[in-house]
mmCIF file of C-alpha atoms in Angstrom:
data_model
loop_
_atom_site.group_PDB
_atom_site.id
_atom_site.type_symbol
_atom_site.label_atom_id
_atom_site.label_comp_id
_atom_site.label_asym_id
_atom_site.label_seq_id
_atom_site.Cartn_x
_atom_site.Cartn_y
_atom_site.Cartn_z
ATOM 1 C CA UNK A 1 138.603 76.935 116.602
ATOM 2 C CA UNK A 2 138.236 79.834 114.176
ATOM 3 C CA UNK A 3 135.402 79.693 111.848
ATOM 4 C CA UNK A 4 136.285 79.900 108.110
ATOM 5 C CA UNK A 5 134.855 82.665 106.030
ATOM 6 C CA UNK A 6 131.668 81.257 104.216
ATOM 7 C CA UNK A 7 131.324 81.369 100.523
ATOM 8 C CA UNK A 8 129.041 84.285 99.023
ATOM 9 C CA UNK A 9 126.220 81.917 98.536
ATOM 10 C CA UNK A 10 126.065 80.644 101.895
ATOM 11 C CA UNK A 11 126.470 84.005 103.484
ATOM 12 C CA UNK A 12 123.462 85.423 101.630
ATOM 13 C CA UNK A 13 121.457 82.164 102.357
ATOM 14 C CA UNK A 14 122.351 82.504 106.064
ATOM 15 C CA UNK A 15 121.344 86.059 106.590
ATOM 16 C CA UNK A 16 118.428 85.825 104.160
ATOM 17 C CA UNK A 17 117.220 83.041 106.489
ATOM 18 C CA UNK A 18 117.930 85.292 109.673
ATOM 19 C CA UNK A 19 116.169 88.168 108.225
ATOM 20 C CA UNK A 20 113.096 86.071 107.326
ATOM 21 C CA UNK A 21 112.503 85.384 110.969
ATOM 22 C CA UNK A 22 110.863 88.679 111.197
ATOM 23 C CA UNK A 23 108.424 88.044 108.456
ATOM 24 C CA UNK A 24 107.794 84.438 109.646
ATOM 25 C CA UNK A 25 107.054 85.774 113.152
ATOM 26 C CA UNK A 26 104.384 88.249 111.809
ATOM 27 C CA UNK A 27 102.868 85.796 108.975
ATOM 28 C CA UNK A 28 103.148 82.264 110.147
ATOM 29 C CA UNK A 29 100.724 82.779 113.233
ATOM 30 C CA UNK A 30 97.996 84.355 111.117
ATOM 31 C CA UNK A 31 96.584 81.060 110.151
ATOM 32 C CA UNK A 32 96.141 80.177 113.979
ATOM 33 C CA UNK A 33 94.453 83.306 115.010
ATOM 34 C CA UNK A 34 90.775 82.136 114.569
ATOM 35 C CA UNK A 35 91.648 79.188 116.660
ATOM 36 C CA UNK A 36 93.434 81.230 119.105
ATOM 37 C CA UNK A 37 90.332 83.537 119.194
ATOM 38 C CA UNK A 38 88.037 80.543 120.149
ATOM 39 C CA UNK A 39 90.453 79.019 122.721
ATOM 40 C CA UNK A 40 91.099 82.178 124.529
ATOM 41 C CA UNK A 41 87.756 83.781 124.095
ATOM 42 C CA UNK A 42 86.867 84.059 127.859
ATOM 43 C CA UNK A 43 86.777 87.612 129.169
ATOM 44 C CA UNK A 44 86.129 89.088 125.853
ATOM 45 C CA UNK A 45 89.639 88.042 124.255
ATOM 46 C CA UNK A 46 88.311 87.186 120.796
ATOM 47 C CA UNK A 47 87.755 90.865 119.697
ATOM 48 C CA UNK A 48 91.360 91.614 120.736
ATOM 49 C CA UNK A 49 93.012 88.728 118.726
ATOM 50 C CA UNK A 50 94.394 91.329 116.274
ATOM 51 C CA UNK A 51 96.775 92.417 118.941
ATOM 52 C CA UNK A 52 98.884 89.413 118.450
ATOM 53 C CA UNK A 53 100.468 91.192 115.354
ATOM 54 C CA UNK A 54 100.609 94.666 117.203
ATOM 55 C CA UNK A 55 102.355 93.186 120.315
ATOM 56 C CA UNK A 56 105.065 91.757 118.216
ATOM 57 C CA UNK A 57 105.689 95.013 116.363
ATOM 58 C CA UNK A 58 105.638 96.934 119.653
ATOM 59 C CA UNK A 59 108.380 94.723 120.885
ATOM 60 C CA UNK A 60 110.411 95.264 117.721
ATOM 61 C CA UNK A 61 110.074 99.108 118.498
ATOM 62 C CA UNK A 62 111.793 98.706 121.912
ATOM 63 C CA UNK A 63 114.286 96.242 120.622
ATOM 64 C CA UNK A 64 115.478 97.961 117.447
ATOM 65 C CA UNK A 65 117.224 101.097 119.033
ATOM 66 C CA UNK A 66 119.148 98.651 121.336
ATOM 67 C CA UNK A 67 120.509 96.045 119.052
ATOM 68 C CA UNK A 68 122.019 98.690 116.532
ATOM 69 C CA UNK A 69 124.547 100.150 119.002
ATOM 70 C CA UNK A 70 124.904 96.726 120.712
ATOM 71 C CA UNK A 71 126.094 95.087 117.609
ATOM 72 C CA UNK A 72 128.562 98.048 116.869
ATOM 73 C CA UNK A 73 130.103 97.557 120.282
ATOM 74 C CA UNK A 74 130.021 93.774 120.810
ATOM 75 C CA UNK A 75 129.882 92.423 117.345
ATOM 76 C CA UNK A 76 126.896 91.236 114.933
ATOM 77 C CA UNK A 77 126.882 87.639 116.064
ATOM 78 C CA UNK A 78 126.611 88.671 119.636
ATOM 79 C CA UNK A 79 123.539 90.814 118.999
ATOM 80 C CA UNK A 80 122.031 88.219 116.664
ATOM 81 C CA UNK A 81 122.453 85.464 119.236
ATOM 82 C CA UNK A 82 121.025 87.335 122.055
ATOM 83 C CA UNK A 83 118.152 88.401 119.987
ATOM 84 C CA UNK A 84 117.473 84.730 119.130
ATOM 85 C CA UNK A 85 117.603 83.592 122.793
ATOM 86 C CA UNK A 86 115.007 86.379 123.759
ATOM 87 C CA UNK A 87 112.991 85.341 120.768
ATOM 88 C CA UNK A 88 113.053 81.698 121.826
ATOM 89 C CA UNK A 89 111.969 82.718 125.506
ATOM 90 C CA UNK A 90 109.062 84.603 124.106
ATOM 91 C CA UNK A 91 107.985 81.445 122.021
ATOM 92 C CA UNK A 92 108.286 79.127 125.044
ATOM 93 C CA UNK A 93 105.950 81.478 127.037
ATOM 94 C CA UNK A 94 103.627 81.546 124.273
ATOM 95 C CA UNK A 95 103.490 77.811 124.309
ATOM 96 C CA UNK A 96 102.342 77.926 127.956
ATOM 97 C CA UNK A 97 100.079 80.671 127.603
ATOM 98 C CA UNK A 98 96.525 80.104 129.057
ATOM 99 C CA UNK A 99 95.136 83.600 128.319
ATOM 100 C CA UNK A 100 95.384 86.449 125.850
ATOM 101 C CA UNK A 101 97.396 88.642 128.029
ATOM 102 C CA UNK A 102 100.092 86.109 128.384
ATOM 103 C CA UNK A 103 100.124 85.431 124.917
ATOM 104 C CA UNK A 104 100.417 89.133 124.124
ATOM 105 C CA UNK A 105 103.296 89.469 126.653
ATOM 106 C CA UNK A 106 105.015 86.515 124.846
ATOM 107 C CA UNK A 107 104.638 88.221 121.423
ATOM 108 C CA UNK A 108 105.957 91.522 122.872
ATOM 109 C CA UNK A 109 109.107 89.440 124.098
ATOM 110 C CA UNK A 110 109.384 87.861 120.639
ATOM 111 C CA UNK A 111 109.446 91.286 119.106
ATOM 112 C CA UNK A 112 112.290 92.517 121.188
ATOM 113 C CA UNK A 113 114.269 89.379 120.410
ATOM 114 C CA UNK A 114 113.614 89.327 116.722
ATOM 115 C CA UNK A 115 115.009 92.828 116.409
ATOM 116 C CA UNK A 116 118.386 91.340 116.998
ATOM 117 C CA UNK A 117 118.679 89.142 113.729
ATOM 118 C CA UNK A 118 116.827 91.996 111.850
ATOM 119 C CA UNK A 119 119.204 94.663 112.801
ATOM 120 C CA UNK A 120 122.309 92.495 113.223
ATOM 121 C CA UNK A 121 121.981 90.991 109.814
ATOM 122 C CA UNK A 122 121.528 94.337 108.031
ATOM 123 C CA UNK A 123 124.830 95.427 109.794
ATOM 124 C CA UNK A 124 126.646 92.223 108.746
ATOM 125 C CA UNK A 125 125.736 92.646 105.055
ATOM 126 C CA UNK A 126 127.085 96.210 105.285
ATOM 127 C CA UNK A 127 130.232 94.922 106.702
ATOM 128 C CA UNK A 128 130.867 92.559 103.897
ATOM 129 C CA UNK A 129 129.446 94.350 100.889
ATOM 130 C CA UNK A 130 129.437 97.746 99.429
ATOM 131 C CA UNK A 131 128.214 99.434 96.384
ATOM 132 C CA UNK A 132 126.872 97.422 93.660
ATOM 133 C CA UNK A 133 127.821 94.238 95.368
ATOM 134 C CA UNK A 134 125.747 95.104 98.516
ATOM 135 C CA UNK A 135 122.787 96.101 96.198
ATOM 136 C CA UNK A 136 122.935 92.581 94.540
ATOM 137 C CA UNK A 137 123.053 90.871 97.915
ATOM 138 C CA UNK A 138 120.022 92.893 99.172
ATOM 139 C CA UNK A 139 118.039 92.162 96.176
ATOM 140 C CA UNK A 140 118.522 88.418 96.697
ATOM 141 C CA UNK A 141 117.519 88.610 100.146
ATOM 142 C CA UNK A 142 114.655 90.772 99.293
ATOM 143 C CA UNK A 143 113.461 87.879 96.978
ATOM 144 C CA UNK A 144 113.289 85.791 99.956
ATOM 145 C CA UNK A 145 111.406 88.237 101.976
ATOM 146 C CA UNK A 146 108.867 88.496 99.128
ATOM 147 C CA UNK A 147 108.264 84.672 99.206
ATOM 148 C CA UNK A 148 107.939 84.492 103.053
ATOM 149 C CA UNK A 149 104.686 86.457 103.376
ATOM 150 C CA UNK A 150 103.301 84.274 100.554
ATOM 151 C CA UNK A 151 104.156 81.005 102.147
ATOM 152 C CA UNK A 152 104.246 81.602 105.965
ATOM 153 C CA UNK A 153 100.451 81.180 106.530
ATOM 154 C CA UNK A 154 100.338 77.872 104.635
ATOM 155 C CA UNK A 155 103.321 76.900 106.833
ATOM 156 C CA UNK A 156 101.620 77.849 109.940
ATOM 157 C CA UNK A 157 98.479 75.951 108.673
ATOM 158 C CA UNK A 158 100.646 72.859 107.818
ATOM 159 C CA UNK A 159 102.365 72.994 111.339
ATOM 160 C CA UNK A 160 99.002 73.133 113.004
ATOM 161 C CA UNK A 161 98.003 69.885 111.478
ATOM 162 C CA UNK A 162 100.588 68.296 113.704
ATOM 163 C CA UNK A 163 99.063 69.823 116.979
ATOM 164 C CA UNK A 164 97.416 73.122 117.797
ATOM 165 C CA UNK A 165 98.186 76.640 117.480
ATOM 166 C CA UNK A 166 101.059 76.209 119.946
ATOM 167 C CA UNK A 167 102.774 73.997 117.653
ATOM 168 C CA UNK A 168 103.362 77.217 115.462
ATOM 169 C CA UNK A 169 105.617 78.515 118.397
ATOM 170 C CA UNK A 170 107.296 75.154 118.751
ATOM 171 C CA UNK A 171 108.294 75.658 115.183
ATOM 172 C CA UNK A 172 109.443 79.125 115.847
ATOM 173 C CA UNK A 173 111.871 77.590 118.400
ATOM 174 C CA UNK A 174 112.999 75.015 116.020
ATOM 175 C CA UNK A 175 113.829 77.540 113.244
ATOM 176 C CA UNK A 176 115.555 79.784 115.828
ATOM 177 C CA UNK A 177 117.812 76.978 116.935
ATOM 178 C CA UNK A 178 118.672 76.085 113.176
ATOM 179 C CA UNK A 179 119.566 79.802 112.580
ATOM 180 C CA UNK A 180 121.648 79.963 115.668
ATOM 181 C CA UNK A 181 123.676 76.856 114.978
ATOM 182 C CA UNK A 182 124.302 77.847 111.407
ATOM 183 C CA UNK A 183 125.467 81.319 112.634
ATOM 184 C CA UNK A 184 127.851 79.950 115.334
ATOM 185 C CA UNK A 185 129.262 77.020 113.260
ATOM 186 C CA UNK A 186 129.599 78.406 109.745
ATOM 187 C CA UNK A 187 129.906 82.259 109.931
ATOM 188 C CA UNK A 188 132.770 84.160 111.414
ATOM 189 C CA UNK A 189 132.177 87.546 113.244
ATOM 190 C CA UNK A 190 131.715 90.057 110.434
ATOM 191 C CA UNK A 191 132.818 93.053 112.453
ATOM 192 C CA UNK A 192 136.443 92.775 113.717
ATOM 193 C CA UNK A 193 137.311 94.013 117.262
ATOM 194 C CA UNK A 194 139.409 97.045 115.933
ATOM 195 C CA UNK A 195 136.230 98.372 114.025
ATOM 196 C CA UNK A 196 133.908 98.168 117.063
ATOM 197 C CA UNK A 197 132.604 101.263 118.383
ATOM 198 C CA UNK A 198 132.338 101.561 122.389
ATOM 199 C CA UNK A 199 128.868 102.105 123.386
ATOM 200 C CA UNK A 200 128.122 105.420 125.045
ATOM 201 C CA UNK A 201 124.610 106.645 125.960
ATOM 202 C CA UNK A 202 125.226 110.357 125.765
ATOM 203 C CA UNK A 203 126.878 110.086 122.335
ATOM 204 C CA UNK A 204 124.221 107.684 121.003
ATOM 205 C CA UNK A 205 121.357 109.895 122.386
ATOM 206 C CA UNK A 206 122.898 113.009 120.833
ATOM 207 C CA UNK A 207 123.110 111.237 117.432
ATOM 208 C CA UNK A 208 119.461 109.916 117.743
ATOM 209 C CA UNK A 209 118.017 113.505 118.424
ATOM 210 C CA UNK A 210 119.981 114.834 115.481
ATOM 211 C CA UNK A 211 118.332 112.265 113.411
ATOM 212 C CA UNK A 212 114.930 112.992 114.702
ATOM 213 C CA UNK A 213 115.313 116.628 113.942
ATOM 214 C CA UNK A 214 116.276 116.151 110.258
ATOM 215 C CA UNK A 215 113.684 117.445 107.918
ATOM 216 C CA UNK A 216 114.067 114.724 105.568
ATOM 217 C CA UNK A 217 114.728 111.606 107.725
ATOM 218 C CA UNK A 218 111.557 111.986 110.032
ATOM 219 C CA UNK A 219 108.927 112.620 107.122
ATOM 220 C CA UNK A 220 110.017 109.572 105.258
ATOM 221 C CA UNK A 221 110.387 107.572 108.570
ATOM 222 C CA UNK A 222 106.872 108.464 109.547
ATOM 223 C CA UNK A 223 105.458 107.673 106.204
ATOM 224 C CA UNK A 224 107.196 104.279 106.123
ATOM 225 C CA UNK A 225 105.640 103.640 109.619
ATOM 226 C CA UNK A 226 102.024 104.561 108.190
ATOM 227 C CA UNK A 227 102.594 102.090 105.318
ATOM 228 C CA UNK A 228 103.843 99.422 107.692
ATOM 229 C CA UNK A 229 100.844 100.127 109.960
ATOM 230 C CA UNK A 230 98.310 99.569 106.998
ATOM 231 C CA UNK A 231 100.199 96.127 106.340
ATOM 232 C CA UNK A 232 100.018 95.177 110.045
ATOM 233 C CA UNK A 233 96.234 96.222 110.160
ATOM 234 C CA UNK A 234 95.502 93.929 107.419
ATOM 235 C CA UNK A 235 97.602 90.929 109.058
ATOM 236 C CA UNK A 236 95.677 91.519 112.163
ATOM 237 C CA UNK A 237 92.308 90.939 110.498
ATOM 238 C CA UNK A 238 93.202 88.830 107.493
ATOM 239 C CA UNK A 239 91.964 85.532 108.898
ATOM 240 C CA UNK A 240 88.674 87.285 109.840
ATOM 241 C CA UNK A 241 88.112 88.771 106.440
ATOM 242 C CA UNK A 242 88.401 85.385 104.675
ATOM 243 C CA UNK A 243 86.875 83.318 107.409
ATOM 244 C CA UNK A 244 83.973 85.481 108.785
ATOM 245 C CA UNK A 245 83.202 88.079 106.033
ATOM 246 C CA UNK A 246 83.597 86.013 102.880
ATOM 247 C CA UNK A 247 83.296 82.417 104.427
ATOM 248 C CA UNK A 248 86.167 81.095 102.348
ATOM 249 C CA UNK A 249 88.246 79.919 105.274
ATOM 250 C CA UNK A 250 89.432 76.683 103.265
ATOM 251 C CA UNK A 251 91.036 78.964 100.675
ATOM 252 C CA UNK A 252 92.584 81.364 103.148
ATOM 253 C CA UNK A 253 96.185 80.396 102.518
ATOM 254 C CA UNK A 254 95.773 80.485 98.779
ATOM 255 C CA UNK A 255 93.996 83.795 98.587
ATOM 256 C CA UNK A 256 96.487 85.404 101.146
ATOM 257 C CA UNK A 257 99.378 84.263 98.835
ATOM 258 C CA UNK A 258 97.750 85.734 95.747
ATOM 259 C CA UNK A 259 97.418 89.081 97.435
ATOM 260 C CA UNK A 260 101.084 88.949 98.810
ATOM 261 C CA UNK A 261 102.213 88.191 95.193
ATOM 262 C CA UNK A 262 101.284 91.752 94.384
ATOM 263 C CA UNK A 263 103.714 93.162 96.742
ATOM 264 C CA UNK A 264 106.425 90.822 95.228
ATOM 265 C CA UNK A 265 105.762 92.036 91.645
ATOM 266 C CA UNK A 266 105.798 95.669 92.996
ATOM 267 C CA UNK A 267 109.258 95.231 94.425
ATOM 268 C CA UNK A 268 110.553 93.881 91.211
ATOM 269 C CA UNK A 269 108.869 96.516 89.336
ATOM 270 C CA UNK A 270 110.190 99.166 91.475
ATOM 271 C CA UNK A 271 113.766 97.864 91.037
ATOM 272 C CA UNK A 272 113.481 98.473 87.405
ATOM 273 C CA UNK A 273 111.698 101.872 87.514
ATOM 274 C CA UNK A 274 113.374 103.758 90.418
ATOM 275 C CA UNK A 275 116.609 104.625 88.463
ATOM 276 C CA UNK A 276 114.629 106.065 85.647
ATOM 277 C CA UNK A 277 111.890 107.721 87.529
ATOM 278 C CA UNK A 278 113.395 108.519 90.870
ATOM 279 C CA UNK A 279 112.383 107.690 94.435
ATOM 280 C CA UNK A 280 110.173 110.804 94.931
ATOM 281 C CA UNK A 281 108.302 110.715 91.763
ATOM 282 C CA UNK A 282 107.564 106.913 92.023
ATOM 283 C CA UNK A 283 106.528 107.144 95.659
ATOM 284 C CA UNK A 284 104.296 109.941 94.810
ATOM 285 C CA UNK A 285 102.573 108.088 92.170
ATOM 286 C CA UNK A 286 102.276 104.971 94.495
ATOM 287 C CA UNK A 287 100.620 107.015 97.359
ATOM 288 C CA UNK A 288 98.119 108.630 94.825
ATOM 289 C CA UNK A 289 97.324 105.041 93.680
ATOM 290 C CA UNK A 290 96.836 103.904 97.373
ATOM 291 C CA UNK A 291 94.633 106.961 97.972
ATOM 292 C CA UNK A 292 92.429 105.971 94.855
ATOM 293 C CA UNK A 293 92.251 102.300 95.816
ATOM 294 C CA UNK A 294 91.479 102.946 99.485
ATOM 295 C CA UNK A 295 88.612 105.321 98.590
ATOM 296 C CA UNK A 296 87.305 103.019 95.851
ATOM 297 C CA UNK A 297 87.278 100.210 98.577
ATOM 298 C CA UNK A 298 85.515 102.479 101.057
ATOM 299 C CA UNK A 299 82.846 103.398 98.521
ATOM 300 C CA UNK A 300 82.321 99.697 97.631
ATOM 301 C CA UNK A 301 82.150 98.770 101.294
ATOM 302 C CA UNK A 302 79.695 101.503 102.156
ATOM 303 C CA UNK A 303 77.473 100.609 99.091
ATOM 304 C CA UNK A 304 77.275 96.948 99.973
ATOM 305 C CA UNK A 305 76.871 96.897 103.835
ATOM 306 C CA UNK A 306 80.649 96.747 104.525
ATOM 307 C CA UNK A 307 81.499 93.757 102.354
ATOM 308 C CA UNK A 308 81.927 94.027 98.583
ATOM 309 C CA UNK A 309 82.008 91.134 96.557
ATOM 310 C CA UNK A 310 85.326 88.841 97.109
ATOM 311 C CA UNK A 311 86.387 89.820 93.567
ATOM 312 C CA UNK A 312 86.081 93.441 94.076
ATOM 313 C CA UNK A 313 87.904 93.266 97.371
ATOM 314 C CA UNK A 314 90.706 91.071 95.678
ATOM 315 C CA UNK A 315 91.261 93.368 92.842
ATOM 316 C CA UNK A 316 91.196 96.657 94.869
ATOM 317 C CA UNK A 317 93.140 95.213 97.849
ATOM 318 C CA UNK A 318 95.846 93.815 95.455
ATOM 319 C CA UNK A 319 96.138 97.342 94.068
ATOM 320 C CA UNK A 320 96.810 98.572 97.586
ATOM 321 C CA UNK A 321 99.440 96.071 98.383
ATOM 322 C CA UNK A 322 101.250 96.756 95.171
ATOM 323 C CA UNK A 323 101.421 100.530 95.998
ATOM 324 C CA UNK A 324 102.652 99.515 99.412
ATOM 325 C CA UNK A 325 105.289 97.165 98.066
ATOM 326 C CA UNK A 326 106.664 100.079 95.852
ATOM 327 C CA UNK A 327 106.677 102.345 98.752
ATOM 328 C CA UNK A 328 108.465 100.163 101.314
ATOM 329 C CA UNK A 329 112.048 100.256 99.622
ATOM 330 C CA UNK A 330 111.772 103.901 98.569
ATOM 331 C CA UNK A 331 110.669 105.350 101.797
ATOM 332 C CA UNK A 332 113.451 103.347 103.478
ATOM 333 C CA UNK A 333 116.060 104.680 101.279
ATOM 334 C CA UNK A 334 114.776 108.253 101.548
ATOM 335 C CA UNK A 335 115.016 108.137 105.295
ATOM 336 C CA UNK A 336 118.651 106.710 105.177
ATOM 337 C CA UNK A 337 119.719 109.125 102.488
ATOM 338 C CA UNK A 338 121.002 111.905 104.886
ATOM 339 C CA UNK A 339 122.562 109.609 107.391
ATOM 340 C CA UNK A 340 126.141 108.802 106.054
ATOM 341 C CA UNK A 341 128.388 107.958 108.797
ATOM 342 C CA UNK A 342 125.647 107.619 111.361
ATOM 343 C CA UNK A 343 123.868 104.811 109.290
ATOM 344 C CA UNK A 344 124.132 102.404 112.071
ATOM 345 C CA UNK A 345 122.364 104.343 114.852
ATOM 346 C CA UNK A 346 120.105 105.955 112.108
ATOM 347 C CA UNK A 347 118.915 102.452 110.889
ATOM 348 C CA UNK A 348 118.013 101.706 114.543
ATOM 349 C CA UNK A 349 116.167 104.960 115.064
ATOM 350 C CA UNK A 350 114.392 104.728 111.702
ATOM 351 C CA UNK A 351 113.175 101.037 112.381
ATOM 352 C CA UNK A 352 112.076 101.906 116.072
ATOM 353 C CA UNK A 353 110.235 105.108 115.002
ATOM 354 C CA UNK A 354 108.440 103.429 112.040
ATOM 355 C CA UNK A 355 107.538 100.296 114.196
ATOM 356 C CA UNK A 356 105.905 102.569 117.028
ATOM 357 C CA UNK A 357 103.997 104.498 114.086
ATOM 358 C CA UNK A 358 102.782 101.141 112.868
ATOM 359 C CA UNK A 359 101.720 100.001 116.197
ATOM 360 C CA UNK A 360 99.408 103.136 116.686
ATOM 361 C CA UNK A 361 97.956 102.664 113.267
ATOM 362 C CA UNK A 362 97.138 98.962 113.575
ATOM 363 C CA UNK A 363 95.992 99.078 117.078
ATOM 364 C CA UNK A 364 93.445 102.029 116.298
ATOM 365 C CA UNK A 365 92.419 100.310 113.120
ATOM 366 C CA UNK A 366 91.862 96.983 114.857
ATOM 367 C CA UNK A 367 89.907 98.574 117.462
ATOM 368 C CA UNK A 368 87.272 99.877 115.244
ATOM 369 C CA UNK A 369 87.092 96.571 113.047
ATOM 370 C CA UNK A 370 83.525 95.506 113.024
ATOM 371 C CA UNK A 371 83.692 92.578 110.643
ATOM 372 C CA UNK A 372 83.182 95.033 107.716
ATOM 373 C CA UNK A 373 86.160 96.400 105.390
ATOM 374 C CA UNK A 374 85.141 100.058 106.126
ATOM 375 C CA UNK A 375 87.920 100.494 108.974
ATOM 376 C CA UNK A 376 90.676 98.899 106.758
ATOM 377 C CA UNK A 377 89.620 101.085 103.672
ATOM 378 C CA UNK A 378 89.652 104.325 106.008
ATOM 379 C CA UNK A 379 93.077 103.309 107.201
ATOM 380 C CA UNK A 380 94.542 103.034 103.630
ATOM 381 C CA UNK A 381 93.193 106.157 102.315
ATOM 382 C CA UNK A 382 93.939 108.457 105.489
ATOM 383 C CA UNK A 383 97.314 106.840 105.829
ATOM 384 C CA UNK A 384 98.144 107.490 102.128
ATOM 385 C CA UNK A 385 96.893 111.197 102.463
ATOM 386 C CA UNK A 386 99.096 111.738 105.423
ATOM 387 C CA UNK A 387 102.187 110.208 103.679
ATOM 388 C CA UNK A 388 101.610 112.364 100.541
ATOM 389 C CA UNK A 389 101.706 115.500 102.685
ATOM 390 C CA UNK A 390 104.885 114.222 104.440
ATOM 391 C CA UNK A 391 106.408 113.268 101.211
ATOM 392 C CA UNK A 392 105.843 116.796 99.757
ATOM 393 C CA UNK A 393 107.281 118.373 103.048
ATOM 394 C CA UNK A 394 110.540 116.249 102.761
ATOM 395 C CA UNK A 395 110.934 117.008 98.997
ATOM 396 C CA UNK A 396 110.803 120.701 99.659
ATOM 397 C CA UNK A 397 113.281 120.430 102.553
ATOM 398 C CA UNK A 398 117.072 120.934 101.925
ATOM 399 C CA UNK A 399 119.113 117.674 102.141
ATOM 400 C CA UNK A 400 121.405 118.223 105.086
ATOM 401 C CA UNK A 401 123.608 115.309 106.173
ATOM 402 C CA UNK A 402 123.225 114.109 109.702
ATOM 403 C CA UNK A 403 126.795 114.257 111.334
ATOM 404 C CA UNK A 404 127.673 112.226 114.645
ATOM 405 C CA UNK A 405 128.511 114.943 117.556
ATOM 406 C CA UNK A 406 132.153 115.696 117.952
ATOM 407 C CA UNK A 407 133.847 113.662 120.788
ATOM 408 C CA UNK A 408 134.824 115.606 123.817
ATOM 409 C CA UNK A 409 138.464 115.807 124.373
ATOM 410 C CA UNK A 410 140.175 116.312 127.746
ATOM 411 C CA UNK A 411 142.109 119.542 128.189
ATOM 412 C CA UNK A 412 146.051 119.129 128.366
#
C-alpha cells in the first residue's frame, strides 16, 4: 500500500533522527574507548585506540561520493535503507571483534553505511523544502545535532551498564532498525520517478572534476575538513584526557557535555550574526580566535609539562570548540555557494573530500599523542592558520558557478 505523506513535524523528526546516526556513531563509542583499549591491548592495540574514530570517518569518505548519485538515480529511501543495512553489518562485526584490527574494519564499514542516511536525508529535505522553509527545517535539525554530541557519551556509558562496550554496538543495531522501520512505514519516497537522474559514471566524474577545480569550492572544503579533523582528533583522545591526564573519569560525560555546549551556543550565535556580518568576515574572526586559543593552550601546556590545570584546559578548549562551531556552517555554505544545479554531486564531493582531510589530520594528531595536550594544541593552531590562508585565497577568487557538462547528443 502507498504510504501517506507525513506531517511536517514527523518529517523533521524522522530525518533529524536519521541524520543524528552520524553523530551517534562518532560520539556514543567514546565512553567505551578506555575499556576497549584495556580489552584489546594485546599486540600494542591500546595506543591506537583513537583510530576507532578515524576509521569511521574514513569509511564515510568512501561512502559519501557513492550515495549522492545513487540517491538521485534510485531514490532517497533506497540509498538510506542500503546505508542502514551496511551500517548494521559493521555493528554486528564490531560485536564479534576479538582484536583491534577487526574492530577498525567494522568501524570502516559502519562509516560507509552511515553515509547513506547522512547524504540521503540532506537530499530528502531539499526535495520537500526550499528557501525560508528549508532554512527553518535545517535549523530545527541542527538543534538536534547540537544535543547529540552532548548526550551521546552519556548514552554510551549508560548502555555499557547493561553489558560491555559491545553493548554500544548492539544499541546501534536497535537504533538503526527503528530508523529503517520508521522510514519504511511512515515516509513516502521524496523523489518521484520522473525526477530521478540516471547514474552515468562519465558524467558524474566530469562534474566532480569541475567542482574540484573551482577556486572557491575546494579551499572552503579543505578548511571544513581541517576543522572536522580538529574535532575528530579531540574525540579520539577525549576519554584519555579526562581519565589519564586529569584523573576525573567519573565526571567524563558531564565535562564532555559542558564542552560540547560551547559548539551549540556557537551555532545559535552564528545564525544571529551571519546575516549582519557575512560568512567570510565571521569565519575570519572565528579562525583568528581558534589560532589564539590554540597557541595559548600550547603555551600553557608547554609551561606545565603538557597538562595545564583542568580549569585552564576547559576555558581555552571551550573557546576552540566555540570557534569550530561558528565555522562548520559557514565553511559548508561557502563550499556549496558556487554549485547551483550540481548541488547533489557537489554535496557528495564536498563531504568526501572534507572527511579525507579530517582523517589525515586526526590520524596524524593521534599518532603523536603522548598523554599531554601539546599535540592537540599544535593541531588546533596549525589547522586554523592553514584555514585562514585558504579562506583568504577563496575570498580573493572570482565566484564562478559550477555547471554540469553538456550532454552528448547523437548525430542525426
